[in-house]
Tab-separated table of C-alpha atoms in Angstrom:
chain	number	residue	atom	x	y	z
A	1	UNK	CA	-8.572	9.123	0.240
A	2	UNK	CA	-4.957	7.468	0.311
A	3	UNK	CA	-4.337	4.313	2.498
A	4	UNK	CA	-1.846	6.139	4.793
A	5	UNK	CA	-4.300	8.866	5.227
A	6	UNK	CA	-7.210	6.287	5.954
A	7	UNK	CA	-5.140	4.465	8.530
A	8	UNK	CA	-4.026	7.777	10.249
A	9	UNK	CA	-7.413	9.144	10.377
A	10	UNK	CA	-8.604	5.868	11.712
A	11	UNK	CA	-5.935	5.575	14.315
A	12	UNK	CA	-6.517	9.085	15.540
A	13	UNK	CA	-10.117	8.712	16.011
A	14	UNK	CA	-9.875	5.379	17.454
A	15	UNK	CA	-7.338	6.875	20.016
A	16	UNK	CA	-9.666	10.102	20.627
A	17	UNK	CA	-12.402	7.690	21.128
A	18	UNK	CA	-10.437	5.973	23.707
A	19	UNK	CA	-9.355	9.023	25.260
A	20	UNK	CA	-12.757	10.318	25.413
A	21	UNK	CA	-13.979	6.886	27.113
A	22	UNK	CA	-11.072	7.341	29.500
A	23	UNK	CA	-11.869	10.975	30.401
A	24	UNK	CA	-15.591	10.028	30.763
A	25	UNK	CA	-14.687	7.170	32.938
A	26	UNK	CA	-12.470	8.968	35.193
A	27	UNK	CA	-14.980	11.735	35.757
A	28	UNK	CA	-17.958	9.470	35.916
A	29	UNK	CA	-16.562	6.382	37.970
A	30	UNK	CA	-15.970	8.287	41.477
A	31	UNK	CA	-19.510	9.721	41.224
A	32	UNK	CA	-21.075	6.390	40.318
A	33	UNK	CA	-19.104	4.540	42.950
A	34	UNK	CA	-19.922	7.001	45.652
A	35	UNK	CA	-23.393	7.134	44.642
A	36	UNK	CA	-23.961	3.283	44.783
A	37	UNK	CA	-21.352	2.273	47.142
A	38	UNK	CA	-18.624	-0.373	46.685
A	39	UNK	CA	-20.966	-3.308	47.113
A	40	UNK	CA	-23.359	-2.479	44.188
A	41	UNK	CA	-20.550	-1.037	42.139
A	42	UNK	CA	-18.627	-4.414	42.613
A	43	UNK	CA	-21.828	-6.100	41.427
A	44	UNK	CA	-21.913	-4.202	38.109
A	45	UNK	CA	-18.152	-5.116	37.863
A	46	UNK	CA	-18.768	-8.664	38.359
A	47	UNK	CA	-21.424	-8.969	35.755
A	48	UNK	CA	-19.491	-6.908	33.493
A	49	UNK	CA	-16.653	-9.417	33.706
A	50	UNK	CA	-19.027	-12.302	33.224
A	51	UNK	CA	-20.580	-10.844	29.997
A	52	UNK	CA	-17.205	-10.007	28.867
A	53	UNK	CA	-16.575	-13.571	28.490
A	54	UNK	CA	-19.227	-13.541	25.840
A	55	UNK	CA	-16.498	-12.345	23.331
A	56	UNK	CA	-15.012	-15.873	23.349
A	57	UNK	CA	-18.206	-17.423	22.167
A	58	UNK	CA	-17.956	-15.947	18.529
A	59	UNK	CA	-15.697	-18.833	17.825
A	60	UNK	CA	-12.985	-16.823	16.428
A	61	UNK	CA	-15.055	-15.664	13.555
A	62	UNK	CA	-14.314	-11.919	13.885
A	63	UNK	CA	-10.644	-12.152	13.127
A	64	UNK	CA	-11.510	-14.771	10.455
A	65	UNK	CA	-13.876	-12.414	8.787
A	66	UNK	CA	-11.332	-9.545	9.058
A	67	UNK	CA	-8.575	-11.871	7.632
A	68	UNK	CA	-10.370	-13.093	4.477
A	69	UNK	CA	-12.466	-10.059	3.771
A	70	UNK	CA	-9.230	-8.002	3.705
A	71	UNK	CA	-7.433	-10.564	1.640
A	72	UNK	CA	-10.350	-10.609	-0.903
A	73	UNK	CA	-10.399	-6.954	-1.010
A	74	UNK	CA	-6.518	-6.997	-1.545
A	75	UNK	CA	-7.165	-9.331	-4.644
A	76	UNK	CA	-10.199	-7.031	-5.847
A	77	UNK	CA	-12.402	-10.375	-5.583
A	78	UNK	CA	-15.876	-9.124	-5.138
A	79	UNK	CA	-17.543	-12.526	-5.349
A	80	UNK	CA	-15.430	-13.658	-2.724
A	81	UNK	CA	-16.093	-10.661	-0.413
A	82	UNK	CA	-19.905	-11.392	-0.856
A	83	UNK	CA	-19.375	-14.732	0.141
A	84	UNK	CA	-17.370	-14.152	3.264
A	85	UNK	CA	-19.955	-11.247	4.244
A	86	UNK	CA	-23.188	-13.300	3.890
A	87	UNK	CA	-21.817	-16.486	5.211
A	88	UNK	CA	-20.502	-14.787	8.305
A	89	UNK	CA	-23.683	-12.795	8.860
A	90	UNK	CA	-25.636	-16.232	9.048
A	91	UNK	CA	-22.947	-17.865	11.369
A	92	UNK	CA	-22.961	-14.975	13.855
A	93	UNK	CA	-26.835	-14.942	13.870
A	94	UNK	CA	-26.711	-18.571	14.866
A	95	UNK	CA	-24.354	-17.678	17.684
A	96	UNK	CA	-26.615	-14.796	18.867
A	97	UNK	CA	-29.383	-17.400	19.322
A	98	UNK	CA	-27.129	-19.469	21.424
A	99	UNK	CA	-26.207	-16.505	23.774
A	100	UNK	CA	-29.586	-15.628	24.413
A	101	UNK	CA	-30.016	-19.173	25.776
A	102	UNK	CA	-26.837	-18.840	27.741
A	103	UNK	CA	-28.051	-15.594	29.151
A	104	UNK	CA	-31.267	-17.025	30.482
A	105	UNK	CA	-29.357	-19.838	31.907
A	106	UNK	CA	-26.867	-17.462	33.746
A	107	UNK	CA	-29.550	-15.345	34.988
A	108	UNK	CA	-31.459	-18.202	36.459
A	109	UNK	CA	-27.999	-19.333	38.200
A	110	UNK	CA	-27.358	-15.704	39.635
A	111	UNK	CA	-27.689	-16.918	43.089
A	112	UNK	CA	-24.475	-18.888	42.749
A	113	UNK	CA	-22.466	-15.323	42.492
A	114	UNK	CA	-24.135	-13.951	45.324
A	115	UNK	CA	-24.061	-14.271	49.243
A	116	UNK	CA	-27.430	-13.114	49.889
A	117	UNK	CA	-30.718	-13.021	48.122
A	118	UNK	CA	-30.837	-9.129	47.570
A	119	UNK	CA	-27.564	-9.256	45.638
A	120	UNK	CA	-28.981	-12.316	43.655
A	121	UNK	CA	-32.020	-10.012	42.647
A	122	UNK	CA	-29.786	-7.400	41.369
A	123	UNK	CA	-27.424	-9.798	39.501
A	124	UNK	CA	-29.989	-11.690	37.527
A	125	UNK	CA	-31.547	-8.473	36.154
A	126	UNK	CA	-28.015	-7.170	35.338
A	127	UNK	CA	-27.142	-10.473	33.484
A	128	UNK	CA	-30.345	-10.627	31.650
A	129	UNK	CA	-30.093	-7.212	30.182
A	130	UNK	CA	-26.458	-7.002	29.462
A	131	UNK	CA	-26.402	-10.302	28.014
A	132	UNK	CA	-29.406	-10.231	25.614
A	133	UNK	CA	-27.989	-6.882	24.515
A	134	UNK	CA	-24.448	-8.333	23.849
A	135	UNK	CA	-25.963	-11.399	21.884
A	136	UNK	CA	-28.208	-9.289	19.879
A	137	UNK	CA	-25.213	-7.375	18.629
A	138	UNK	CA	-23.143	-10.223	17.334
A	139	UNK	CA	-24.344	-9.871	13.805
A	140	UNK	CA	-22.982	-6.268	13.632
A	141	UNK	CA	-19.543	-7.645	14.309
A	142	UNK	CA	-19.536	-8.553	10.588
A	143	UNK	CA	-20.369	-5.181	9.660
A	144	UNK	CA	-17.571	-3.726	11.689
A	145	UNK	CA	-15.224	-6.372	10.594
A	146	UNK	CA	-15.915	-5.378	6.863
A	147	UNK	CA	-15.309	-1.681	7.267
A	148	UNK	CA	-11.998	-2.323	9.076
A	149	UNK	CA	-10.958	-4.752	6.431
A	150	UNK	CA	-11.596	-1.957	3.962
A	151	UNK	CA	-9.236	-0.039	6.369
A	152	UNK	CA	-12.104	2.351	7.456
A	153	UNK	CA	-11.191	2.456	11.123
A	154	UNK	CA	-12.267	6.125	11.145
A	155	UNK	CA	-15.854	5.008	10.398
A	156	UNK	CA	-15.914	2.303	13.178
A	157	UNK	CA	-14.239	4.877	15.525
A	158	UNK	CA	-16.934	7.641	14.613
A	159	UNK	CA	-19.837	5.090	15.484
A	160	UNK	CA	-18.157	4.358	18.799
A	161	UNK	CA	-17.864	7.979	19.566
A	162	UNK	CA	-21.383	8.764	19.112
A	163	UNK	CA	-22.383	5.609	20.959
A	164	UNK	CA	-20.348	6.916	23.989
A	165	UNK	CA	-21.815	10.235	23.706
A	166	UNK	CA	-25.305	8.869	24.080
A	167	UNK	CA	-24.349	6.466	26.827
A	168	UNK	CA	-22.731	9.038	28.773
A	169	UNK	CA	-25.606	11.612	28.363
A	170	UNK	CA	-28.088	8.774	29.359
A	171	UNK	CA	-25.890	7.637	32.297
A	172	UNK	CA	-25.594	11.384	33.676
A	173	UNK	CA	-29.453	11.703	33.451
A	174	UNK	CA	-30.560	8.390	35.230
A	175	UNK	CA	-27.862	8.961	38.108
A	176	UNK	CA	-28.986	12.385	38.656
A	177	UNK	CA	-32.636	11.569	38.881
A	178	UNK	CA	-31.544	8.717	41.494
A	179	UNK	CA	-31.642	5.523	39.752
A	180	UNK	CA	-29.452	2.497	40.541
A	181	UNK	CA	-27.469	-0.051	38.978
A	182	UNK	CA	-30.147	-1.623	36.890
A	183	UNK	CA	-30.657	1.492	35.092
A	184	UNK	CA	-27.037	1.414	34.121
A	185	UNK	CA	-27.500	-1.798	32.365
A	186	UNK	CA	-30.617	-0.381	30.351
A	187	UNK	CA	-28.479	2.794	29.467
A	188	UNK	CA	-25.657	0.421	28.243
A	189	UNK	CA	-28.059	-1.452	25.997
A	190	UNK	CA	-30.140	1.638	24.672
A	191	UNK	CA	-26.869	3.394	23.803
A	192	UNK	CA	-25.652	0.681	21.255
A	193	UNK	CA	-28.819	0.408	19.117
A	194	UNK	CA	-28.164	3.496	16.710
A	195	UNK	CA	-24.774	2.008	15.927
A	196	UNK	CA	-26.712	-0.803	13.841
A	197	UNK	CA	-28.150	1.628	11.480
A	198	UNK	CA	-24.925	3.588	10.864
A	199	UNK	CA	-22.866	0.363	10.313
A	200	UNK	CA	-25.536	-0.552	7.494
A	201	UNK	CA	-25.238	3.036	5.899
A	202	UNK	CA	-21.297	3.170	5.783
A	203	UNK	CA	-21.239	-0.421	4.384
A	204	UNK	CA	-23.587	0.825	1.575
A	205	UNK	CA	-21.304	3.668	0.826
A	206	UNK	CA	-18.011	2.109	1.140
A	207	UNK	CA	-18.625	-1.440	-0.465
A	208	UNK	CA	-21.732	-0.866	-2.803
A	209	UNK	CA	-21.085	-4.243	-4.441
A	210	UNK	CA	-21.895	-5.933	-0.961
A	211	UNK	CA	-25.432	-7.592	-0.938
A	212	UNK	CA	-27.358	-9.241	1.841
A	213	UNK	CA	-28.325	-12.271	-0.255
A	214	UNK	CA	-28.777	-15.790	0.703
A	215	UNK	CA	-27.241	-17.393	-2.392
A	216	UNK	CA	-23.900	-16.151	-1.433
A	217	UNK	CA	-23.935	-18.547	1.418
A	218	UNK	CA	-21.215	-21.096	1.038
A	219	UNK	CA	-20.355	-24.084	3.140
A	220	UNK	CA	-16.791	-23.996	1.856
A	221	UNK	CA	-16.574	-20.349	3.036
A	222	UNK	CA	-17.843	-21.457	6.259
A	223	UNK	CA	-15.156	-24.210	6.694
A	224	UNK	CA	-12.690	-21.643	6.102
A	225	UNK	CA	-13.611	-19.333	8.388
A	226	UNK	CA	-13.940	-22.039	11.108
A	227	UNK	CA	-10.763	-23.311	10.463
A	228	UNK	CA	-9.238	-19.957	11.014
A	229	UNK	CA	-11.293	-19.323	13.827
A	230	UNK	CA	-10.837	-22.246	15.858
A	231	UNK	CA	-7.307	-21.239	16.760
A	232	UNK	CA	-8.372	-17.613	17.300
A	233	UNK	CA	-11.290	-18.999	19.408
A	234	UNK	CA	-8.672	-20.741	21.460
A	235	UNK	CA	-6.463	-17.637	21.877
A	236	UNK	CA	-9.716	-15.433	22.692
A	237	UNK	CA	-10.519	-17.869	25.492
A	238	UNK	CA	-6.997	-17.704	26.853
A	239	UNK	CA	-6.953	-13.865	26.670
A	240	UNK	CA	-10.367	-13.964	28.490
A	241	UNK	CA	-8.771	-15.860	31.282
A	242	UNK	CA	-5.547	-13.830	31.267
A	243	UNK	CA	-7.297	-10.409	31.591
A	244	UNK	CA	-11.013	-10.967	32.775
A	245	UNK	CA	-10.730	-13.915	35.303
A	246	UNK	CA	-9.059	-11.521	37.896
A	247	UNK	CA	-12.242	-10.114	39.146
A	248	UNK	CA	-13.798	-13.524	39.622
A	249	UNK	CA	-10.491	-14.650	41.578
A	250	UNK	CA	-10.579	-11.379	43.648
A	251	UNK	CA	-14.227	-11.775	44.449
A	252	UNK	CA	-13.794	-15.435	45.596
A	253	UNK	CA	-10.613	-14.919	47.631
A	254	UNK	CA	-10.655	-11.393	48.714
A	255	UNK	CA	-14.069	-10.068	48.718
A	256	UNK	CA	-16.818	-8.402	46.573
A	257	UNK	CA	-15.828	-4.855	47.808
A	258	UNK	CA	-12.070	-5.589	46.764
A	259	UNK	CA	-13.135	-6.139	43.203
A	260	UNK	CA	-14.095	-2.240	43.091
A	261	UNK	CA	-10.350	-1.576	44.454
A	262	UNK	CA	-8.827	-3.971	41.926
A	263	UNK	CA	-10.861	-2.612	39.251
A	264	UNK	CA	-9.515	0.652	39.678
A	265	UNK	CA	-6.079	-0.300	38.713
A	266	UNK	CA	-6.977	-2.839	36.196
A	267	UNK	CA	-9.327	-0.095	34.525
A	268	UNK	CA	-6.335	2.018	33.992
A	269	UNK	CA	-4.613	-1.056	32.150
A	270	UNK	CA	-7.546	-1.768	30.152
A	271	UNK	CA	-7.553	1.824	28.752
A	272	UNK	CA	-3.660	0.955	27.976
A	273	UNK	CA	-4.518	-2.198	25.872
A	274	UNK	CA	-7.306	-0.401	24.309
A	275	UNK	CA	-5.191	2.693	23.211
A	276	UNK	CA	-2.598	0.277	21.812
A	277	UNK	CA	-5.221	-1.682	20.032
A	278	UNK	CA	-6.622	1.664	18.702
A	279	UNK	CA	-3.357	2.723	17.297
A	280	UNK	CA	-1.977	-0.529	16.053
A	281	UNK	CA	-5.304	-2.560	15.500
A	282	UNK	CA	-5.263	-2.274	11.822
A	283	UNK	CA	-2.024	-4.335	11.041
A	284	UNK	CA	-3.715	-7.575	10.714
A	285	UNK	CA	-5.860	-6.100	7.789
A	286	UNK	CA	-2.820	-4.408	6.362
A	287	UNK	CA	-0.819	-7.585	6.513
A	288	UNK	CA	-3.652	-9.576	4.967
A	289	UNK	CA	-4.039	-7.177	2.075
A	290	UNK	CA	-0.336	-7.176	1.389
A	291	UNK	CA	-0.311	-10.925	1.319
A	292	UNK	CA	-3.246	-10.929	-0.886
A	293	UNK	CA	-1.307	-8.500	-3.309
A	294	UNK	CA	1.805	-10.695	-2.985
A	295	UNK	CA	3.897	-7.813	-1.525
A	296	UNK	CA	5.995	-9.756	0.859
A	297	UNK	CA	8.773	-7.251	0.846
A	298	UNK	CA	6.471	-4.458	1.927
A	299	UNK	CA	5.025	-6.987	4.623
A	300	UNK	CA	8.301	-7.304	6.365
A	301	UNK	CA	8.933	-3.629	6.238
A	302	UNK	CA	5.306	-2.910	7.740
A	303	UNK	CA	6.264	-5.463	10.378
A	304	UNK	CA	9.599	-3.799	11.612
A	305	UNK	CA	8.026	-0.397	11.373
A	306	UNK	CA	5.053	-1.445	13.414
A	307	UNK	CA	7.260	-2.894	16.021
A	308	UNK	CA	9.280	0.238	16.458
A	309	UNK	CA	6.258	2.429	16.849
A	310	UNK	CA	4.469	0.261	19.370
A	311	UNK	CA	7.500	-0.108	21.351
A	312	UNK	CA	8.053	3.559	21.526
A	313	UNK	CA	4.261	4.151	22.488
A	314	UNK	CA	3.809	1.230	24.893
A	315	UNK	CA	7.014	2.394	26.675
A	316	UNK	CA	5.841	5.969	27.363
A	317	UNK	CA	2.297	4.966	28.397
A	318	UNK	CA	3.551	2.396	30.640
A	319	UNK	CA	6.091	4.887	32.150
A	320	UNK	CA	3.322	7.432	32.721
A	321	UNK	CA	1.017	4.791	34.511
A	322	UNK	CA	3.958	3.872	36.796
A	323	UNK	CA	5.266	7.370	37.282
A	324	UNK	CA	2.022	9.298	37.843
A	325	UNK	CA	-0.424	6.447	38.713
A	326	UNK	CA	-0.219	6.927	42.375
A	327	UNK	CA	-0.890	10.764	42.538
A	328	UNK	CA	-3.445	10.453	39.806
A	329	UNK	CA	-5.439	7.824	41.749
A	330	UNK	CA	-5.234	9.905	44.954
A	331	UNK	CA	-6.810	12.794	43.234
A	332	UNK	CA	-9.168	10.819	41.094
A	333	UNK	CA	-10.640	8.368	43.653
A	334	UNK	CA	-9.173	9.496	47.094
A	335	UNK	CA	-6.475	8.109	49.203
A	336	UNK	CA	-8.856	5.155	50.410
A	337	UNK	CA	-8.274	3.521	47.150
A	338	UNK	CA	-4.316	3.809	46.957
A	339	UNK	CA	-4.382	0.173	47.530
A	340	UNK	CA	-4.976	-0.058	43.778
A	341	UNK	CA	-1.615	1.395	42.841
A	342	UNK	CA	0.665	-1.554	43.362
A	343	UNK	CA	-1.863	-3.633	41.071
A	344	UNK	CA	-1.498	-1.006	38.537
A	345	UNK	CA	2.405	-1.182	38.633
A	346	UNK	CA	2.449	-4.920	38.418
A	347	UNK	CA	-0.020	-5.038	35.535
A	348	UNK	CA	1.575	-2.147	33.721
A	349	UNK	CA	4.941	-3.741	33.756
A	350	UNK	CA	3.705	-6.853	31.963
A	351	UNK	CA	1.821	-4.911	29.494
A	352	UNK	CA	5.007	-2.941	28.625
A	353	UNK	CA	6.467	-6.005	27.275
A	354	UNK	CA	3.284	-7.419	25.591
A	355	UNK	CA	1.997	-4.395	23.817
A	356	UNK	CA	5.612	-3.213	22.679
A	357	UNK	CA	5.492	-6.484	20.721
A	358	UNK	CA	1.771	-6.419	19.470
A	359	UNK	CA	2.598	-6.559	15.775
A	360	UNK	CA	3.959	-10.223	16.210
A	361	UNK	CA	0.593	-11.840	16.899
A	362	UNK	CA	-1.082	-9.540	14.499
A	363	UNK	CA	1.402	-10.733	11.659
A	364	UNK	CA	0.399	-14.183	12.527
A	365	UNK	CA	-3.199	-13.482	12.502
A	366	UNK	CA	-2.670	-11.464	9.129
A	367	UNK	CA	-0.909	-14.562	7.475
A	368	UNK	CA	-3.377	-17.153	9.107
A	369	UNK	CA	-0.460	-18.709	10.831
A	370	UNK	CA	-1.959	-17.913	14.298
A	371	UNK	CA	-1.909	-21.491	15.658
A	372	UNK	CA	1.150	-20.440	17.765
A	373	UNK	CA	-0.859	-17.568	19.370
A	374	UNK	CA	-3.496	-19.981	20.521
A	375	UNK	CA	-1.182	-22.285	22.054
A	376	UNK	CA	1.121	-19.740	23.637
A	377	UNK	CA	-1.855	-17.904	24.998
A	378	UNK	CA	-3.668	-21.116	26.388
A	379	UNK	CA	-0.383	-22.055	28.308
A	380	UNK	CA	-0.205	-18.542	29.640
A	381	UNK	CA	-3.629	-18.365	30.635
A	382	UNK	CA	-3.458	-21.719	32.664
A	383	UNK	CA	-0.230	-20.570	34.539
A	384	UNK	CA	-2.030	-17.035	34.842
A	385	UNK	CA	-4.955	-18.675	36.778
A	386	UNK	CA	-3.087	-21.259	38.766
A	387	UNK	CA	-0.668	-18.574	39.842
A	388	UNK	CA	-3.518	-15.775	40.544
A	389	UNK	CA	-5.384	-18.296	42.981
A	390	UNK	CA	-2.135	-19.482	44.580
A	391	UNK	CA	-0.892	-16.017	45.331
A	392	UNK	CA	-4.263	-14.504	46.096
A	393	UNK	CA	-4.294	-16.490	49.259
A	394	UNK	CA	-1.257	-15.395	50.580
A	395	UNK	CA	-0.918	-11.747	48.910
A	396	UNK	CA	-4.341	-10.769	48.243
A	397	UNK	CA	-5.125	-8.231	45.361
A	398	UNK	CA	-1.466	-7.942	44.664
A	399	UNK	CA	-0.856	-11.734	44.342
A	400	UNK	CA	-3.839	-11.917	41.519
A	401	UNK	CA	-1.906	-9.316	39.608
A	402	UNK	CA	1.531	-11.165	39.999
A	403	UNK	CA	-0.294	-14.258	38.954
A	404	UNK	CA	-0.898	-12.301	35.531
A	405	UNK	CA	2.621	-10.515	35.380
A	406	UNK	CA	4.838	-13.646	35.667
A	407	UNK	CA	3.507	-15.850	32.693
A	408	UNK	CA	2.974	-12.792	30.529
A	409	UNK	CA	6.614	-11.697	30.482
A	410	UNK	CA	8.129	-15.326	30.255
A	411	UNK	CA	5.978	-15.976	27.347
A	412	UNK	CA	6.098	-12.649	25.429
A	413	UNK	CA	9.925	-11.798	26.265
A	414	UNK	CA	11.649	-15.138	25.611
A	415	UNK	CA	9.313	-17.232	23.479
A	416	UNK	CA	7.182	-15.410	21.246
A	417	UNK	CA	9.771	-13.263	19.209
A	418	UNK	CA	11.755	-16.611	18.340
A	419	UNK	CA	8.849	-18.470	16.898
A	420	UNK	CA	7.218	-15.434	15.182
A	421	UNK	CA	10.459	-14.762	13.248
A	422	UNK	CA	10.737	-18.357	12.283
A	423	UNK	CA	7.069	-18.675	11.158
A	424	UNK	CA	7.193	-15.469	9.198
A	425	UNK	CA	10.497	-15.964	7.482
A	426	UNK	CA	12.056	-13.024	9.005
A	427	UNK	CA	15.445	-13.019	10.295
A	428	UNK	CA	15.602	-13.248	14.100
A	429	UNK	CA	19.043	-11.581	14.695
A	430	UNK	CA	17.818	-8.684	12.757
A	431	UNK	CA	14.513	-8.512	14.322
A	432	UNK	CA	16.392	-8.484	17.904
A	433	UNK	CA	18.844	-5.859	16.760
A	434	UNK	CA	16.290	-3.413	15.571
A	435	UNK	CA	14.077	-4.304	18.669
A	436	UNK	CA	16.849	-3.654	21.259
A	437	UNK	CA	18.086	-0.538	19.532
A	438	UNK	CA	14.783	1.012	19.885
A	439	UNK	CA	14.716	-0.158	23.615
A	440	UNK	CA	17.835	1.862	24.172
A	441	UNK	CA	16.581	4.916	22.596
A	442	UNK	CA	13.584	4.724	24.520
A	443	UNK	CA	15.498	4.288	27.751
A	444	UNK	CA	17.476	7.527	26.961
A	445	UNK	CA	14.494	9.608	26.068
A	446	UNK	CA	12.668	8.650	29.304
A	447	UNK	CA	15.501	9.919	31.428
A	448	UNK	CA	14.379	13.690	31.538
A	449	UNK	CA	10.695	12.747	32.171
A	450	UNK	CA	11.777	10.711	35.035
A	451	UNK	CA	13.658	13.428	36.463
A	452	UNK	CA	10.675	15.764	36.079
A	453	UNK	CA	8.486	13.195	37.827
A	454	UNK	CA	10.734	12.741	40.592
A	455	UNK	CA	10.970	16.613	41.142
A	456	UNK	CA	7.423	17.819	40.580
A	457	UNK	CA	4.903	15.109	40.587
A	458	UNK	CA	1.899	15.674	42.982
A	459	UNK	CA	-1.758	14.612	43.628
A	460	UNK	CA	-3.101	17.455	41.495
A	461	UNK	CA	-4.471	17.587	38.029
A	462	UNK	CA	-2.770	21.113	37.536
A	463	UNK	CA	0.462	19.564	38.179
A	464	UNK	CA	0.160	16.081	36.432
A	465	UNK	CA	-1.343	17.414	33.221
A	466	UNK	CA	1.507	19.783	32.499
A	467	UNK	CA	4.059	17.208	33.454
A	468	UNK	CA	2.622	14.846	31.093
A	469	UNK	CA	2.647	17.373	28.271
A	470	UNK	CA	6.100	18.355	28.823
A	471	UNK	CA	7.311	14.837	29.286
A	472	UNK	CA	5.619	13.674	26.108
A	473	UNK	CA	7.260	16.412	24.090
A	474	UNK	CA	10.709	15.700	25.543
A	475	UNK	CA	10.330	11.957	24.866
A	476	UNK	CA	9.262	12.385	21.297
A	477	UNK	CA	11.625	14.957	19.912
A	478	UNK	CA	14.885	12.791	20.440
A	479	UNK	CA	12.992	9.664	19.111
A	480	UNK	CA	11.946	11.396	16.090
A	481	UNK	CA	15.454	13.160	15.343
A	482	UNK	CA	17.529	9.846	16.125
A	483	UNK	CA	15.424	6.860	16.200
A	484	UNK	CA	13.263	7.191	13.138
A	485	UNK	CA	14.853	7.396	9.679
A	486	UNK	CA	14.131	10.192	7.067
A	487	UNK	CA	11.691	8.020	5.248
A	488	UNK	CA	9.817	6.822	8.298
A	489	UNK	CA	9.576	10.205	9.529
A	490	UNK	CA	8.298	11.585	6.273
A	491	UNK	CA	5.841	8.587	5.866
A	492	UNK	CA	4.522	9.616	9.686
A	493	UNK	CA	4.149	13.268	8.506
A	494	UNK	CA	2.308	12.311	5.318
A	495	UNK	CA	-0.255	10.379	7.615
A	496	UNK	CA	-0.255	13.388	10.009
A	497	UNK	CA	-0.041	16.451	7.993
A	498	UNK	CA	0.405	15.748	4.421
A	499	UNK	CA	0.718	19.265	3.178
A	500	UNK	CA	3.790	19.555	5.284
A	501	UNK	CA	5.257	16.380	4.288
A	502	UNK	CA	5.011	17.141	0.467
A	503	UNK	CA	6.829	20.485	1.106
A	504	UNK	CA	9.292	18.577	3.046
A	505	UNK	CA	10.011	16.380	0.087
A	506	UNK	CA	10.165	19.141	-2.278
A	507	UNK	CA	12.654	20.992	-0.171
């Protein structure tokens, strides 16, 4: 399978998996919320946010594995691949042991997060189950990162999709049988176990030269991974504060029940971020492989093309969330939850700016020049937290969302492009010209979808779905004809429908 086809297949499966996850969440969330109540679902959301912080404790090793494994694969150095693989397995196994200890401590301190003993009794069980499960899965991150360094995102997406099907099936069964929130945690844990065996199977098929062998442990490799990972770790902590601290701020300054309402808006934006990661998350590995092969001209072309694609996709998805978010929440959750819509608008506005330029930090990660990302994200996170607390006291949930938006736009729109172009030796003027040309084309292509929305949008799936399909078509066609070059459209066509592309070339 060609590289383009592997990437296209992986992106398609990752996007399908995300859409399936979104669909399941949309269908299941109202059922679960109404069955358990705002209070208990708020407890679930709070624990999920806390356990989400565990991702920061992998000390930046996951992107380091992807970076150095992809570089070694690009250079066809199998010995280095084994050193990275086995060293990373040992390191993340050690992290898993540490996380088990952290989980025990958090469970013991559950009463700090609750206002009454009954809530504390539920919280410590949720923390213990989800925390232990998350910790034990840490070594599998090496397996996933190795497959993705091989650009087999289709394999990892397939595993995620199977886990989703299993998790959803078990969830429906336990809710119908009257079980409560603790059973949700057990389902979450049980659904992830088969993935471990599938990762091992695909690794053996795709990279048969890899071995689980202690002799490949290397202190030098460990130092290299940590050297890369320390800045990634700082950036991950900052991202956690930027995107996961909101639930804690809302719970502290607005109330536990308000977490559920805020989560409705933030969940939709989480899917937005997840979809962009699904479609463009392979670029760091591509950049690393191109650097390993010393293909710097190809790397520059990939960066410009990636930015164009992400700007087009992020702009339409963001438009969709803002234009159709209010009627969608009305029909999805009910009119009582429409206070989540302003939160959705504010968060989406910031994410359009951030996600349109997602190839920039990905390029820095791919080239191991990501110190800036760590610094910029850290400063943004500090500003985010401070503003969210200040504004929450006066404006409630919308204040928390504004605390996220303001520093996000300032950093991503006015600071990041300058620094990334300088560090990667890419002409800034050329980047800006290309970026704003794409922005202008996007704005023109959104005019008709906006008019359709103003005329026909209503709180009905039967109305929103056709508007979405027609708007997507009317948006893509002018961009395809006027914004993308013939070489770019042919490359995209080869990825999506290779037989048609070959025919087009011959004609």
